[in-house]
Short mmCIF file of C-alpha atoms and ligand atoms in Angstrom, two decimals:
data_model
loop_
_atom_site.label_atom_id
_atom_site.label_comp_id
_atom_site.label_asym_id
_atom_site.label_seq_id
_atom_site.Cartn_x
_atom_site.Cartn_y
_atom_site.Cartn_z
CA MET A 1 18.86 -32.38 -33.89
CA LYS A 2 15.21 -31.59 -34.33
CA ILE A 3 14.25 -34.21 -31.82
CA VAL A 4 16.77 -32.92 -29.30
CA ALA A 5 15.48 -29.38 -29.74
CA LEU A 6 11.91 -30.54 -29.35
CA LEU A 7 12.85 -32.46 -26.27
CA LEU A 8 14.53 -29.38 -24.86
CA VAL A 9 11.45 -27.25 -25.45
CA PHE A 10 9.39 -29.95 -23.85
CA LEU A 11 11.66 -30.14 -20.82
CA CYS A 12 11.73 -26.38 -20.45
CA TYR A 13 7.97 -26.34 -20.53
CA PHE A 14 7.80 -28.95 -17.81
CA PHE A 15 10.47 -27.26 -15.77
CA GLN A 16 8.67 -23.92 -15.97
CA ASN A 17 5.46 -25.47 -14.84
CA PHE A 18 7.24 -27.14 -12.01
CA VAL A 19 8.92 -23.88 -10.97
CA SER A 20 5.74 -21.83 -11.21
CA ALA A 21 3.92 -24.30 -9.00
CA GLN A 22 5.42 -22.90 -5.86
CA LEU A 23 5.33 -19.79 -3.73
CA LYS A 24 7.27 -16.75 -4.99
CA ILE A 25 8.10 -13.30 -3.75
CA GLY A 26 5.83 -10.99 -5.72
CA PHE A 27 3.59 -13.70 -7.19
CA TYR A 28 1.02 -11.03 -8.11
CA ASN A 29 3.55 -8.62 -9.72
CA SER A 30 1.90 -8.85 -13.12
CA SER A 31 -1.53 -10.41 -12.41
CA CYS A 32 -2.48 -7.86 -9.73
CA PRO A 33 0.35 -5.38 -9.29
CA ASN A 34 -1.34 -3.42 -6.51
CA ALA A 35 -2.35 -6.43 -4.44
CA GLU A 36 0.25 -6.10 -1.70
CA PHE A 37 -0.18 -2.34 -1.57
CA ILE A 38 -3.94 -2.65 -1.14
CA VAL A 39 -3.65 -5.21 1.63
CA LYS A 40 -1.18 -2.97 3.39
CA SER A 41 -3.26 0.20 3.13
CA ILE A 42 -6.41 -1.46 4.48
CA VAL A 43 -4.49 -3.02 7.37
CA GLN A 44 -2.89 0.36 8.05
CA LYS A 45 -6.25 2.09 8.21
CA ARG A 46 -7.60 -0.50 10.64
CA PHE A 47 -4.46 -0.47 12.77
CA LYS A 48 -4.75 3.31 13.20
CA ASN A 49 -8.25 2.90 14.64
CA ASN A 50 -7.59 -0.29 16.51
CA PRO A 51 -4.07 -1.64 17.05
CA SER A 52 -5.49 -4.84 18.54
CA ILE A 53 -5.83 -6.07 14.95
CA THR A 54 -2.23 -7.33 15.07
CA GLY A 55 -3.10 -9.86 17.77
CA ALA A 56 -6.25 -10.85 15.94
CA LEU A 57 -4.43 -11.51 12.66
CA LEU A 58 -1.50 -13.35 14.21
CA ARG A 59 -3.82 -15.79 15.91
CA LEU A 60 -6.03 -16.15 12.85
CA HIS A 61 -2.99 -16.92 10.70
CA PHE A 62 -1.69 -19.49 13.19
CA HIS A 63 -5.06 -21.18 13.50
CA ASP A 64 -5.32 -21.34 9.73
CA CYS A 65 -1.82 -22.74 9.12
CA GLY A 66 -1.93 -25.07 12.13
CA VAL A 67 -4.90 -27.00 10.69
CA ARG A 68 -4.56 -28.54 7.19
CA GLY A 69 -1.94 -25.91 6.28
CA CYS A 70 -2.31 -22.25 5.25
CA ASP A 71 -5.35 -22.68 3.02
CA ALA A 72 -7.89 -20.25 4.50
CA SER A 73 -9.92 -23.20 5.80
CA ILE A 74 -10.59 -21.23 8.98
CA LEU A 75 -12.45 -18.52 7.08
CA ILE A 76 -15.28 -20.76 5.86
CA ASP A 77 -18.62 -20.15 7.58
CA SER A 78 -20.60 -23.11 8.83
CA ASP A 79 -23.72 -23.91 6.84
CA SER A 80 -26.43 -24.69 9.34
CA SER A 81 -29.00 -25.45 6.63
CA LYS A 82 -26.80 -28.36 5.56
CA ASN A 83 -25.63 -29.20 9.03
CA GLN A 84 -22.01 -28.51 8.01
CA ILE A 85 -19.90 -27.27 10.86
CA SER A 86 -16.66 -25.71 9.74
CA GLU A 87 -13.32 -25.17 11.37
CA LYS A 88 -14.05 -21.71 12.77
CA ASP A 89 -16.86 -23.11 14.91
CA SER A 90 -14.73 -25.73 16.60
CA ALA A 91 -13.82 -25.23 20.25
CA PRO A 92 -10.19 -24.08 19.81
CA ASN A 93 -11.33 -21.36 17.44
CA LEU A 94 -13.61 -19.67 19.88
CA THR A 95 -12.71 -15.99 20.06
CA VAL A 96 -10.55 -16.04 16.93
CA ARG A 97 -11.25 -12.65 15.37
CA GLY A 98 -10.38 -10.47 12.39
CA TYR A 99 -12.69 -12.10 9.84
CA GLU A 100 -14.34 -8.82 8.77
CA LEU A 101 -10.99 -7.24 7.93
CA ILE A 102 -10.17 -10.14 5.62
CA ASP A 103 -13.62 -9.67 4.00
CA GLU A 104 -12.94 -5.98 3.47
CA ILE A 105 -9.59 -6.64 1.79
CA LYS A 106 -11.04 -9.43 -0.35
CA GLU A 107 -13.90 -7.23 -1.53
CA LYS A 108 -11.51 -4.50 -2.61
CA LEU A 109 -9.20 -6.95 -4.40
CA GLU A 110 -12.10 -8.64 -6.19
CA SER A 111 -13.17 -5.25 -7.50
CA ILE A 112 -9.81 -4.59 -9.18
CA CYS A 113 -8.55 -8.09 -10.05
CA PRO A 114 -11.33 -10.65 -9.71
CA SER A 115 -10.45 -14.25 -8.82
CA ILE A 116 -6.70 -13.56 -8.67
CA VAL A 117 -5.64 -13.11 -5.06
CA SER A 118 -6.31 -16.00 -2.68
CA CYS A 119 -7.80 -15.61 0.78
CA SER A 120 -4.86 -17.53 2.24
CA ASP A 121 -2.41 -15.00 0.76
CA ILE A 122 -4.56 -12.16 2.10
CA VAL A 123 -4.35 -13.58 5.63
CA THR A 124 -0.59 -14.08 5.29
CA LEU A 125 0.13 -10.62 3.87
CA ALA A 126 -2.21 -8.82 6.26
CA THR A 127 -0.55 -10.51 9.22
CA ARG A 128 2.91 -9.59 7.92
CA ASP A 129 1.83 -5.94 7.56
CA ALA A 130 0.16 -5.80 10.98
CA VAL A 131 3.33 -7.15 12.61
CA ALA A 132 5.43 -4.41 11.00
CA LEU A 133 2.92 -1.72 12.01
CA ALA A 134 3.15 -2.90 15.62
CA GLY A 135 6.90 -2.35 15.64
CA GLY A 136 7.84 -5.89 14.70
CA PRO A 137 10.22 -6.98 11.96
CA LYS A 138 9.53 -6.15 8.32
CA TYR A 139 9.96 -9.07 5.97
CA THR A 140 9.11 -10.21 2.46
CA ILE A 141 6.84 -13.19 2.23
CA PRO A 142 6.32 -15.42 -0.79
CA THR A 143 2.81 -15.62 -2.21
CA GLY A 144 0.88 -17.86 -4.58
CA ARG A 145 -1.11 -19.85 -2.00
CA ARG A 146 -4.45 -21.20 -3.10
CA ASP A 147 -7.57 -21.69 -1.04
CA GLY A 148 -8.56 -25.10 0.27
CA LEU A 149 -11.74 -27.02 -0.48
CA VAL A 150 -12.26 -28.46 3.00
CA SER A 151 -13.09 -26.93 6.36
CA ASN A 152 -13.69 -29.44 9.10
CA SER A 153 -14.71 -28.76 12.68
CA SER A 154 -12.64 -31.62 14.09
CA VAL A 155 -9.61 -29.52 14.93
CA ASP A 156 -6.69 -30.63 17.00
CA LEU A 157 -4.87 -27.55 18.22
CA PRO A 158 -3.20 -27.93 21.63
CA GLY A 159 -4.61 -26.14 24.68
CA PRO A 160 -2.75 -23.68 26.93
CA THR A 161 -2.38 -26.08 29.85
CA GLN A 162 -0.42 -28.72 27.97
CA PRO A 163 3.25 -29.13 28.88
CA VAL A 164 5.97 -27.69 26.65
CA SER A 165 6.96 -31.18 25.48
CA GLU A 166 3.42 -31.84 24.20
CA ILE A 167 3.19 -28.44 22.53
CA LEU A 168 6.53 -29.21 20.86
CA LYS A 169 5.16 -32.51 19.55
CA PHE A 170 2.35 -30.59 17.90
CA PHE A 171 4.75 -28.07 16.31
CA ARG A 172 6.81 -30.97 14.95
CA THR A 173 3.74 -32.47 13.29
CA ILE A 174 3.36 -29.25 11.31
CA GLY A 175 7.04 -29.14 10.33
CA LEU A 176 8.22 -26.60 12.90
CA ASN A 177 11.01 -27.13 15.43
CA LYS A 178 11.76 -26.08 19.00
CA PHE A 179 13.19 -22.69 17.94
CA ASP A 180 10.12 -21.98 15.85
CA MET A 181 7.91 -22.92 18.79
CA VAL A 182 9.62 -20.61 21.29
CA THR A 183 9.80 -17.85 18.67
CA LEU A 184 6.19 -18.09 17.51
CA LEU A 185 4.79 -18.22 21.02
CA GLY A 186 6.45 -14.80 21.20
CA ALA A 187 3.39 -13.69 19.20
CA HIS A 188 1.80 -13.55 22.67
CA THR A 189 3.68 -10.23 22.92
CA VAL A 190 0.40 -8.77 21.61
CA GLY A 191 -3.25 -9.64 22.02
CA VAL A 192 -5.54 -10.77 24.79
CA ALA A 193 -6.63 -13.84 26.69
CA HIS A 194 -10.06 -14.37 28.27
CA CYS A 195 -10.41 -15.45 31.90
CA SER A 196 -11.67 -18.87 30.88
CA PHE A 197 -8.16 -19.73 29.69
CA PHE A 198 -6.28 -18.79 32.88
CA GLN A 199 -8.81 -18.37 35.70
CA SER A 200 -7.89 -21.61 37.44
CA ARG A 201 -4.31 -20.34 37.78
CA VAL A 202 -5.45 -17.45 39.96
CA SER A 203 -8.06 -19.17 42.08
CA ASP A 204 -7.89 -22.91 42.37
CA PHE A 205 -4.79 -24.24 40.64
CA ARG A 206 -5.10 -27.96 39.89
CA GLY A 207 -7.48 -28.53 42.80
CA THR A 208 -5.12 -27.12 45.43
CA GLY A 209 -7.49 -24.31 46.40
CA ARG A 210 -4.54 -21.94 45.91
CA PRO A 211 -3.20 -19.93 43.01
CA ASP A 212 -0.46 -21.21 40.72
CA PRO A 213 2.82 -20.65 42.63
CA THR A 214 4.62 -19.92 39.36
CA MET A 215 2.64 -16.67 38.90
CA ASP A 216 3.71 -13.37 40.44
CA PRO A 217 1.43 -12.77 43.49
CA GLU A 218 0.60 -9.20 42.44
CA LEU A 219 -0.52 -10.45 39.05
CA VAL A 220 -2.56 -13.19 40.76
CA LYS A 221 -4.42 -10.53 42.75
CA LYS A 222 -5.06 -8.38 39.72
CA LEU A 223 -6.34 -11.24 37.60
CA PHE A 224 -8.43 -12.66 40.42
CA ARG A 225 -10.26 -9.35 40.71
CA LEU A 226 -10.62 -9.15 36.94
CA CYS A 227 -12.17 -12.59 36.61
CA ASN A 228 -14.34 -12.57 39.74
CA THR A 229 -17.21 -10.69 38.20
CA SER A 230 -20.83 -10.90 39.18
CA LYS A 231 -22.01 -10.24 35.64
CA PRO A 232 -22.88 -13.51 33.97
CA ALA A 233 -21.31 -13.82 30.53
CA THR A 234 -23.67 -14.93 27.79
CA THR A 235 -21.00 -15.47 25.14
CA LEU A 236 -17.31 -16.13 25.46
CA ASN A 237 -16.61 -12.66 24.13
CA ASP A 238 -18.29 -11.17 27.23
CA VAL A 239 -15.83 -12.90 29.51
CA PRO A 240 -13.27 -10.42 30.93
CA ARG A 241 -9.85 -10.46 29.30
CA THR A 242 -6.35 -9.21 29.87
CA PHE A 243 -3.25 -8.53 27.79
CA LEU A 244 -0.96 -11.48 27.20
CA ASP A 245 2.01 -9.09 27.51
CA GLN A 246 1.32 -6.96 30.57
CA ASN A 247 3.98 -4.38 29.72
CA THR A 248 4.15 -3.43 26.01
CA SER A 249 0.78 -4.88 25.08
CA PHE A 250 0.52 -3.51 21.53
CA ILE A 251 4.16 -3.82 20.48
CA VAL A 252 5.70 -6.80 18.72
CA ASP A 253 8.92 -6.92 20.74
CA ASN A 254 10.77 -9.23 23.11
CA GLN A 255 9.00 -7.98 26.28
CA TYR A 256 6.95 -11.18 26.36
CA TYR A 257 10.12 -13.09 27.23
CA ASN A 258 11.08 -10.58 29.91
CA GLN A 259 7.59 -10.75 31.39
CA ILE A 260 7.59 -14.53 31.66
CA LEU A 261 11.01 -14.36 33.35
CA LYS A 262 9.28 -12.11 35.92
CA LYS A 263 6.55 -14.76 36.46
CA LYS A 264 4.07 -12.66 34.55
CA GLY A 265 2.98 -15.18 31.97
CA ILE A 266 -0.81 -15.18 31.60
CA LEU A 267 -1.41 -18.62 30.14
CA LYS A 268 0.14 -21.69 31.74
CA ILE A 269 2.03 -22.41 28.52
CA ASP A 270 3.55 -18.91 28.56
CA GLN A 271 4.93 -19.42 32.06
CA GLU A 272 6.07 -22.96 31.35
CA LEU A 273 8.08 -21.74 28.37
CA ALA A 274 10.33 -19.84 30.80
CA LEU A 275 10.57 -22.78 33.22
CA ASP A 276 10.91 -25.88 31.08
CA LYS A 277 14.50 -26.83 30.36
CA LEU A 278 13.54 -27.53 26.74
CA SER A 279 12.76 -23.87 26.11
CA ALA A 280 14.31 -21.84 28.96
CA PRO A 281 17.70 -21.19 27.25
CA ILE A 282 16.00 -19.80 24.14
CA VAL A 283 13.69 -17.67 26.29
CA ALA A 284 16.70 -16.25 28.15
CA ARG A 285 18.41 -15.40 24.87
CA PHE A 286 15.39 -13.62 23.38
CA ALA A 287 14.77 -11.73 26.64
CA LYS A 288 18.29 -10.29 26.46
CA ASN A 289 18.50 -9.82 22.74
CA GLY A 290 15.58 -8.13 20.99
CA ASN A 291 17.32 -8.31 17.65
CA ALA A 292 17.78 -12.06 17.85
CA PHE A 293 14.03 -12.33 18.48
CA ARG A 294 13.15 -10.06 15.55
CA LYS A 295 15.27 -12.04 13.11
CA SER A 296 13.97 -15.33 14.39
CA PHE A 297 10.36 -14.12 14.32
CA ALA A 298 10.55 -13.07 10.67
CA LYS A 299 12.13 -16.40 9.75
CA SER A 300 9.64 -18.55 11.68
CA MET A 301 6.66 -16.57 10.41
CA VAL A 302 7.74 -17.22 6.81
CA LYS A 303 8.15 -20.88 7.70
CA MET A 304 4.72 -21.04 9.34
CA GLY A 305 3.21 -19.37 6.26
CA ASN A 306 4.58 -22.17 4.08
CA ILE A 307 2.94 -25.06 5.95
CA ASN A 308 1.18 -27.41 3.51
CA VAL A 309 0.30 -24.67 1.05
CA LEU A 310 -1.74 -25.41 -2.06
CA VAL A 311 -0.14 -24.14 -5.26
CA GLY A 312 -0.47 -24.40 -9.04
CA ASP A 313 -3.84 -25.88 -9.92
CA ASP A 314 -4.67 -27.19 -6.47
CA GLY A 315 -7.59 -25.73 -4.55
CA GLU A 316 -9.19 -22.56 -5.87
CA ILE A 317 -9.17 -18.77 -5.60
CA ARG A 318 -12.28 -18.11 -3.52
CA LYS A 319 -14.45 -15.17 -4.54
CA ASN A 320 -15.80 -14.81 -1.03
CA CYS A 321 -13.47 -15.96 1.72
CA ARG A 322 -16.36 -17.35 3.78
CA VAL A 323 -17.75 -19.75 1.17
CA PHE A 324 -16.34 -22.26 -1.31
CA ASN A 325 -16.87 -21.25 -4.95
CA ASN A 326 -19.00 -24.36 -5.48
CA PRO A 327 -20.52 -25.20 -2.11
CA ASN A 328 -22.35 -28.52 -1.96
C1 LIG B 1 0.39 -24.18 20.33
C2 LIG B 1 0.64 -23.28 21.20
C3 LIG B 1 -0.34 -22.19 21.53
C4 LIG B 1 -1.32 -22.20 22.45
C5 LIG B 1 -1.67 -23.34 23.39
C6 LIG B 1 -1.99 -20.92 22.39
C7 LIG B 1 -3.06 -20.56 23.17
C8 LIG B 1 -3.69 -19.34 23.14
C9 LIG B 1 -4.81 -18.97 23.95
C10 LIG B 1 -5.54 -19.89 24.93
C11 LIG B 1 -5.11 -17.68 23.69
C12 LIG B 1 -6.21 -16.83 24.31
C13 LIG B 1 -7.43 -16.79 23.42
C14 LIG B 1 -8.55 -15.97 23.99
O1 LIG B 1 -8.70 -15.86 25.20
O2 LIG B 1 -9.33 -15.42 23.20
C15 LIG B 1 -4.18 -17.23 22.69
C16 LIG B 1 -4.17 -15.97 22.14
C17 LIG B 1 -3.32 -15.58 21.13
N1 LIG B 1 -2.42 -16.39 20.46
FE1 LIG B 1 -1.84 -18.23 20.98
N2 LIG B 1 -1.39 -20.16 21.43
C18 LIG B 1 -0.39 -20.90 20.86
C19 LIG B 1 0.43 -20.52 19.82
C20 LIG B 1 0.33 -19.34 19.14
C21 LIG B 1 1.06 -19.00 17.94
C22 LIG B 1 2.06 -19.93 17.24
C23 LIG B 1 0.67 -17.75 17.58
C24 LIG B 1 1.09 -16.91 16.39
C25 LIG B 1 2.20 -17.04 15.71
C26 LIG B 1 -0.28 -17.29 18.58
C27 LIG B 1 -0.85 -16.04 18.60
C28 LIG B 1 -1.78 -15.63 19.53
C29 LIG B 1 -2.26 -14.26 19.62
C30 LIG B 1 -1.75 -13.07 18.82
C31 LIG B 1 -3.24 -14.23 20.61
C32 LIG B 1 -4.12 -13.04 21.01
C33 LIG B 1 -5.40 -13.08 20.19
C34 LIG B 1 -6.27 -11.85 20.30
O3 LIG B 1 -5.79 -10.78 20.71
O4 LIG B 1 -7.46 -11.96 19.96
N3 LIG B 1 -0.48 -18.28 19.49
N4 LIG B 1 -3.32 -18.26 22.37
C1 LIG B 2 8.24 -9.08 -8.30
O1 LIG B 2 8.93 -7.87 -8.11
C2 LIG B 2 9.88 -7.87 -7.05
C3 LIG B 2 10.44 -6.46 -6.90
O2 LIG B 2 10.75 -5.91 -8.11
C4 LIG B 2 10.95 -8.91 -7.34
O3 LIG B 2 11.87 -8.97 -6.28
C5 LIG B 2 10.31 -10.28 -7.51
O4 LIG B 2 11.24 -11.26 -7.84
C6 LIG B 2 9.22 -10.22 -8.58
N1 LIG B 2 8.53 -11.50 -8.58
C7 LIG B 2 8.07 -12.08 -9.67
C8 LIG B 2 7.41 -13.42 -9.51
O5 LIG B 2 8.15 -11.58 -10.77
C1 LIG B 3 -13.85 -34.31 9.38
O1 LIG B 3 -12.94 -35.01 10.19
C2 LIG B 3 -13.45 -36.19 10.77
C3 LIG B 3 -12.44 -36.76 11.73
O2 LIG B 3 -11.14 -36.71 11.20
C4 LIG B 3 -13.85 -37.16 9.67
O3 LIG B 3 -14.41 -38.32 10.22
C5 LIG B 3 -14.85 -36.48 8.74
O4 LIG B 3 -15.15 -37.33 7.66
C6 LIG B 3 -14.32 -35.17 8.22
N1 LIG B 3 -15.35 -34.48 7.45
C7 LIG B 3 -15.13 -33.96 6.24
C8 LIG B 3 -16.27 -33.24 5.62
O5 LIG B 3 -14.06 -34.04 5.67
C1 LIG B 4 -15.91 -12.03 44.30
O1 LIG B 4 -16.89 -11.09 43.97
C2 LIG B 4 -17.98 -11.03 44.87
C3 LIG B 4 -18.96 -9.97 44.35
O2 LIG B 4 -19.08 -9.96 42.99
C4 LIG B 4 -17.53 -10.68 46.26
O3 LIG B 4 -18.65 -10.71 47.16
C5 LIG B 4 -16.50 -11.67 46.72
O4 LIG B 4 -15.98 -11.27 47.95
C6 LIG B 4 -15.37 -11.74 45.68
N1 LIG B 4 -14.44 -12.76 46.12
C7 LIG B 4 -13.27 -12.46 46.59
C8 LIG B 4 -12.50 -13.61 47.16
O5 LIG B 4 -12.79 -11.36 46.53
C1 LIG B 5 8.61 -2.56 30.08
O1 LIG B 5 9.26 -2.51 28.83
C2 LIG B 5 10.25 -1.51 28.74
C3 LIG B 5 10.68 -1.39 27.28
O2 LIG B 5 10.90 -2.63 26.69
C4 LIG B 5 11.37 -1.89 29.70
O3 LIG B 5 12.42 -0.95 29.61
C5 LIG B 5 10.80 -1.91 31.12
O4 LIG B 5 11.78 -2.33 32.02
C6 LIG B 5 9.61 -2.83 31.22
N1 LIG B 5 8.92 -2.64 32.50
C7 LIG B 5 8.47 -3.64 33.25
C8 LIG B 5 7.77 -3.24 34.50
O5 LIG B 5 8.59 -4.81 32.97
C1 LIG B 6 -18.84 -22.95 18.82
C2 LIG B 6 -18.67 -21.47 18.72
O1 LIG B 6 -19.08 -20.75 19.58
N1 LIG B 6 -17.98 -21.04 17.67
C3 LIG B 6 -17.66 -19.67 17.43
C4 LIG B 6 -16.40 -19.63 16.56
O2 LIG B 6 -16.15 -18.33 16.08
C5 LIG B 6 -17.22 -17.74 15.39
C6 LIG B 6 -16.76 -16.43 14.80
O3 LIG B 6 -16.25 -15.56 15.79
C7 LIG B 6 -18.42 -17.58 16.31
O4 LIG B 6 -19.51 -16.96 15.63
C8 LIG B 6 -18.83 -18.94 16.78
O5 LIG B 6 -19.90 -18.84 17.68
#
């Protein structure tokens, strides 16, 4: 009897450890009860001043989760003294923004519950809150992510001129399917793109000397004028930019799908999504049915936020999101 009881206690102990080593809704309920509230209030304050933060966070979150999983690897600063180039300084991460907001939230959380809330959870929660503020779906998201110990500049995110089938291959490698792909590209319902990513579509498309025939001619004219500036840009951030969703540019809604059906996709991949037979039926459905998009978006965002997360004793809880606790 005694042995059986002991065994049971032992098993329960193991089971509990196993169960706790995963993401949970309200992971910080007792360790930092105000964590989610604090994230939300700081995002709210920023959103009031500058609603473009939703686009910034959505892209930041995707670029984090799309490389090594959602582990805040994108937040690490390069260390030039040691010649260490981190993920944020790799080519696909150019113009990713929102880092200072994450710093602000982290600083506040460290002051009330030091070393408890991970940077990867902050990015995930802040993105969730910014989506809701921009009129998108509200959803609960499990927490308990831990921060990674590696940030490498050799990053393999696909570019905007790759065909839908190639983009889909990438999504599959990170555990997402075709529906997730079409849904998550709907994040281009907010945010901006710089001329460097679409200029060839409006001037010299694939060496033809003409614009991309799949773009609305009025939009071609507008973007041509926008990008044909005489001012030389010194950094990529000086390059002119335009809204990815030309109609409801600050609202997380299904207008993106309606715009691409009107040939008003900005990036090649946006337009291709409406044209490729792999994705066109889903695009048509979301364009008609805003509610279907909202439900799908919440679901796929939760799924994206779960990619290769570190839990339990893996990784660490960074004190400063830009540096590892023990850099070397
Ligand atoms: C793999 C397919 C994707 C490609 C090729 C792609 C490509 C791009 C490019 C080239 C830009 C413009 C960047 C700039 O000019 O600064 C952009 C912006 C953006 N992307 Fe994507 N993207 C993809 C998937 C996603 C996903 C899955 C999300 C989020 C769930 C996302 C969210 C955004 C947002 C919100 C912006 C605007 C950023 C801002 O306002 O600063 N993208 N994307
Ligand atoms: C935290 O609280 C919420 C709301 O009361 C509850 O749904 C959730 O299960 C709790 N999570 C944990 C890990 O205690
Ligand atoms: C970064 O990635 C490259 C290519 O995959 C690899 O050769 C290199 O060792 C990695 N660096 C670190 C610090 O992990
Ligand atoms: C581009 O801009 C320059 C001046 O900045 C102007 O002279 C030129 O005509 C423009 N090109 C076109 C095709 O509009
Ligand atoms: C812009 O979006 C609104 C609201 O979603 C829609 O009713 C309208 O038709 C759209 N306008 C254009 C020009 O696409
Ligand atoms: C190579 C490069 O220009 N990387 C940029 C990546 O993003 C950071 C933060 O915005 C920039 O400071 C880097 O210059």
